[in-house]
Short mmCIF file of C-alpha atoms in Angstrom, two decimals:
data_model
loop_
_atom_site.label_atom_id
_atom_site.label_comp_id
_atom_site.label_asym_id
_atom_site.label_seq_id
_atom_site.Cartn_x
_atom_site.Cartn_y
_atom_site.Cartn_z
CA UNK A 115 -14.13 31.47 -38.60
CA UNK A 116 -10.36 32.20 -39.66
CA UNK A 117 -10.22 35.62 -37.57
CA UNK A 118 -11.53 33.63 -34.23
CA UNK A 119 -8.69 31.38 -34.82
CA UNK A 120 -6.38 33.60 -35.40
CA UNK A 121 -7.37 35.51 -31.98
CA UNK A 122 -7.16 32.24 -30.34
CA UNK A 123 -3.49 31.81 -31.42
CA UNK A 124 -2.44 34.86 -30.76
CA UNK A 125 -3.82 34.44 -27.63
CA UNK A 126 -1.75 31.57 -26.90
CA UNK A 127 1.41 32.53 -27.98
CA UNK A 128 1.08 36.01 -26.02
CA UNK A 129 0.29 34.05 -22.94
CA UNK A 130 3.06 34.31 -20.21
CA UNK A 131 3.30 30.90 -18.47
CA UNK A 132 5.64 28.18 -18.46
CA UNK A 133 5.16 25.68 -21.24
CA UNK A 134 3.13 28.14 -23.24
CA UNK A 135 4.86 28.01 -26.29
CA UNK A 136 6.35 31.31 -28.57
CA UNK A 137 5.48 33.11 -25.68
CA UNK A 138 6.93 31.88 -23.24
CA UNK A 139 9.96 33.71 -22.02
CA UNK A 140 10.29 31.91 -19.05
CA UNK A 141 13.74 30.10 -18.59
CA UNK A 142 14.89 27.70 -15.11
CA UNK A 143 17.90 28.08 -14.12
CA UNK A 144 19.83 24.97 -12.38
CA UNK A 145 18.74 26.42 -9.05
CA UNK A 146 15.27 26.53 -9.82
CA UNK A 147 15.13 23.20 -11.57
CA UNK A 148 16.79 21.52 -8.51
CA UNK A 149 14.64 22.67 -6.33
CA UNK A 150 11.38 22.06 -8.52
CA UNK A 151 12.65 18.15 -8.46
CA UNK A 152 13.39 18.07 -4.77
CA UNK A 153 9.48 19.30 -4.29
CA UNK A 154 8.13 16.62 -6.49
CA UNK A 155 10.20 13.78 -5.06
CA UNK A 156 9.29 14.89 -1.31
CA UNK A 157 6.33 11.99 -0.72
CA UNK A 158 8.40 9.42 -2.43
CA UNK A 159 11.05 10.25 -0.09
CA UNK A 160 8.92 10.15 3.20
CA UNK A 161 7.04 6.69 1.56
CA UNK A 162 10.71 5.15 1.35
CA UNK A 163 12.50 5.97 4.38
CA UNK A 164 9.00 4.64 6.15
CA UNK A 165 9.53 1.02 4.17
CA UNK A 166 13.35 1.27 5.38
CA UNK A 167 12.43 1.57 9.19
CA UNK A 168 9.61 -1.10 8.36
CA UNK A 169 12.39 -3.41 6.74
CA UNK A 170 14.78 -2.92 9.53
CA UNK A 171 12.11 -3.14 12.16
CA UNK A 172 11.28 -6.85 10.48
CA UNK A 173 14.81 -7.35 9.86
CA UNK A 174 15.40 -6.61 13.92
CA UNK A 175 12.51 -8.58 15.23
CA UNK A 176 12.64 -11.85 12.86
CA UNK A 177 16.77 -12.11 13.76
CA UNK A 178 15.87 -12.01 17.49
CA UNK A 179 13.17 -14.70 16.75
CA UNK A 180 15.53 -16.72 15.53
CA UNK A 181 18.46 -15.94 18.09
CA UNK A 182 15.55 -17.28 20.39
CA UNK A 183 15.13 -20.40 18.55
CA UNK A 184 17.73 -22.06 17.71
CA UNK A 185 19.96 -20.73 20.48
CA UNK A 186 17.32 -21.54 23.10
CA UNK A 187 15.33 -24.21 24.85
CA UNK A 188 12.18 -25.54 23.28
CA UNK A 189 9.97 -26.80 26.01
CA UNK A 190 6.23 -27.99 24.30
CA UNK A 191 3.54 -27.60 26.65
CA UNK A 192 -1.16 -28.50 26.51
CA UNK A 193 -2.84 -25.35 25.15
CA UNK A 194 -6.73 -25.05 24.74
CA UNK A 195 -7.36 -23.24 21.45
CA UNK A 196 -8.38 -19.71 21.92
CA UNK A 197 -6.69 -19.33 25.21
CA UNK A 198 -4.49 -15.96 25.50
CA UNK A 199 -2.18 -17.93 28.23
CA UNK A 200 -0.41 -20.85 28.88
CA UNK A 201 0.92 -22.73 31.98
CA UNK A 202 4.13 -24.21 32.44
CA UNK A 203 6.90 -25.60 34.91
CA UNK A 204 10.04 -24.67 34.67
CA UNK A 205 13.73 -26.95 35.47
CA UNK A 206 13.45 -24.47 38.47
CA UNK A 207 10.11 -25.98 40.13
CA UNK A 208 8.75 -22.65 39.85
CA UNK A 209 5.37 -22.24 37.68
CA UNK A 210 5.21 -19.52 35.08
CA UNK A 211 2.52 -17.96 32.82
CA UNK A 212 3.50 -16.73 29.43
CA UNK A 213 0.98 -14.74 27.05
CA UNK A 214 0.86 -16.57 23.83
CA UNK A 215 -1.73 -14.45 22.25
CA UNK A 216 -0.16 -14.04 18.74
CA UNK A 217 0.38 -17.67 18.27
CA UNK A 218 -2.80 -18.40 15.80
CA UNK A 219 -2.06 -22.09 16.94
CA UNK A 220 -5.13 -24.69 16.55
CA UNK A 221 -3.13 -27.35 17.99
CA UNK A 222 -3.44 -29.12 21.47
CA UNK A 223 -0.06 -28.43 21.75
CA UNK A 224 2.02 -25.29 21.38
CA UNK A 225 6.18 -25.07 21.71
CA UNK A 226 7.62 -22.10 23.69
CA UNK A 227 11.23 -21.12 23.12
CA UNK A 228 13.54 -19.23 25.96
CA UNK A 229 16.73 -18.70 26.68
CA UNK A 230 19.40 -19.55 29.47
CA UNK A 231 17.25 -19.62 32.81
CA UNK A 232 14.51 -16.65 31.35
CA UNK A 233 11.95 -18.92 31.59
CA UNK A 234 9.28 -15.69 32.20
CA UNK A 235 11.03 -14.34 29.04
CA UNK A 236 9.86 -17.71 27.17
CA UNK A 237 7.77 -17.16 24.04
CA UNK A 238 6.12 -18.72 21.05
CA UNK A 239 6.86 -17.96 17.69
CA UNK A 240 5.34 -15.70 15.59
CA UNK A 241 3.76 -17.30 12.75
CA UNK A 242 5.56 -18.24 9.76
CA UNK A 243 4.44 -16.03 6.92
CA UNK A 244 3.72 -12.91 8.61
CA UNK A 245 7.88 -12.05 8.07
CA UNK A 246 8.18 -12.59 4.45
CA UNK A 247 5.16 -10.58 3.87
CA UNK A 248 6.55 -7.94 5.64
CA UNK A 249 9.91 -8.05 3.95
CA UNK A 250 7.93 -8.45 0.26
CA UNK A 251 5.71 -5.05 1.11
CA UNK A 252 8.75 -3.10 2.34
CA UNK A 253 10.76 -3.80 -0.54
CA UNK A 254 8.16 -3.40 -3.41
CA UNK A 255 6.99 -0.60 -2.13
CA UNK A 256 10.18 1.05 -1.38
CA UNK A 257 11.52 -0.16 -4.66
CA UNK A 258 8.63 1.73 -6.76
CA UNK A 259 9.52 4.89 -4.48
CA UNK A 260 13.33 4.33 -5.35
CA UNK A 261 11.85 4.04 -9.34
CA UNK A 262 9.45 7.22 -9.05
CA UNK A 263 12.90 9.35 -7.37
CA UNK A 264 14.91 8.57 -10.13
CA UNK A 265 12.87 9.10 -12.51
CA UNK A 266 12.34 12.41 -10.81
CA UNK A 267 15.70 13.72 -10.50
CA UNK A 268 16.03 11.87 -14.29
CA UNK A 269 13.77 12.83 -16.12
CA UNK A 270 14.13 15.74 -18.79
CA UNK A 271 10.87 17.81 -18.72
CA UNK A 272 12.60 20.40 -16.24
CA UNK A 273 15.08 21.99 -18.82
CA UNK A 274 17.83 24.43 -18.38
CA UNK A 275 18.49 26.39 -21.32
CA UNK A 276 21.84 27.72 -21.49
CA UNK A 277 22.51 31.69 -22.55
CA UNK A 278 25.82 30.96 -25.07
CA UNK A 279 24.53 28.35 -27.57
CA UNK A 280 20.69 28.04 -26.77
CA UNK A 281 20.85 24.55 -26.00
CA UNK A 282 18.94 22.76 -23.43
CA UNK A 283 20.83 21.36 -21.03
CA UNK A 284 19.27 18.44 -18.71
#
């Protein structure tokens, strides 16, 4: 029983691998360990430059919503729920049709917001918690990316040891 575990330690401390133990004569250099971190943090890089576009992209759209509504004209026209169009008349005399599709209104009753004399640019608002929710994913999720990087490039299991005093150096 004591030989096989002796063999078995032996074993072990003869292996040549990183993180072996006695063995181990492996030793990173500030090169390597740079570019072992970089490799690990590539994901949470792509995941949080994705959540910036997606917070900019809301942060883009939900201004120009609001540029459109309280800069505009509000004009509140009949809607049938379930319709993907409504009709309207314009200040012009002219009669326009405007897609209001992504309104999610069960009302008889829906408000359409242009601006100036676009009255085929008007539009209904998007509704009201889709924005937040975007803006609370984007920034949890990019904020546990931003955690995961630092603790990357932070973190001291990727040590340098340095030839003159045989210290580890992080």
């Amino acid at each position: 029983m004591n030989d096989i575990f002796l063999k078995d330690r032996m074993a072990r401390d003869a292996a040549d691998y990183e993180g072996s133990g006695v063995g181990s004569a492996r030793v990173f250099n500030k090169r390597e360990v740079r570019k072992q971190k970089i490799e690990e943090a590539k994901l949470p890089l792509l995941i949080l430059a994705i959540m910036v576009g997606v917070f900019l992209l809301t942060l883009h759209l939900h201004m120009g919503e609001l540029m459109v509504r309280f800069g505009g004209t509000a004009v509140t026209v009949p809607y049938h729920p379930g319709d993907a169009t409504v009709h309207f008349t314009a200040p012009d005399g002219n009669r326009y049709i405007i897609n209001v599709s992504k309104a999610g209104c069960k009302k008889q009753e829906i408000t359409l917001y242009y601006r100036k004399e676009d009255y085929q640019g008007a539009t209904v608002m998007t509704v009201w918690w889709l924005f937040p929710i975007c803006y609370l994913l984007s920034l949890g999720v990019g904020g546990a990316m931003g955690w995961s990087i630092y603790k990357v490039f932070h973190d001291t299991k990727h040590a340098v040891q340095k030839a003159e005093n045989r210290k580890f150096d992080d």
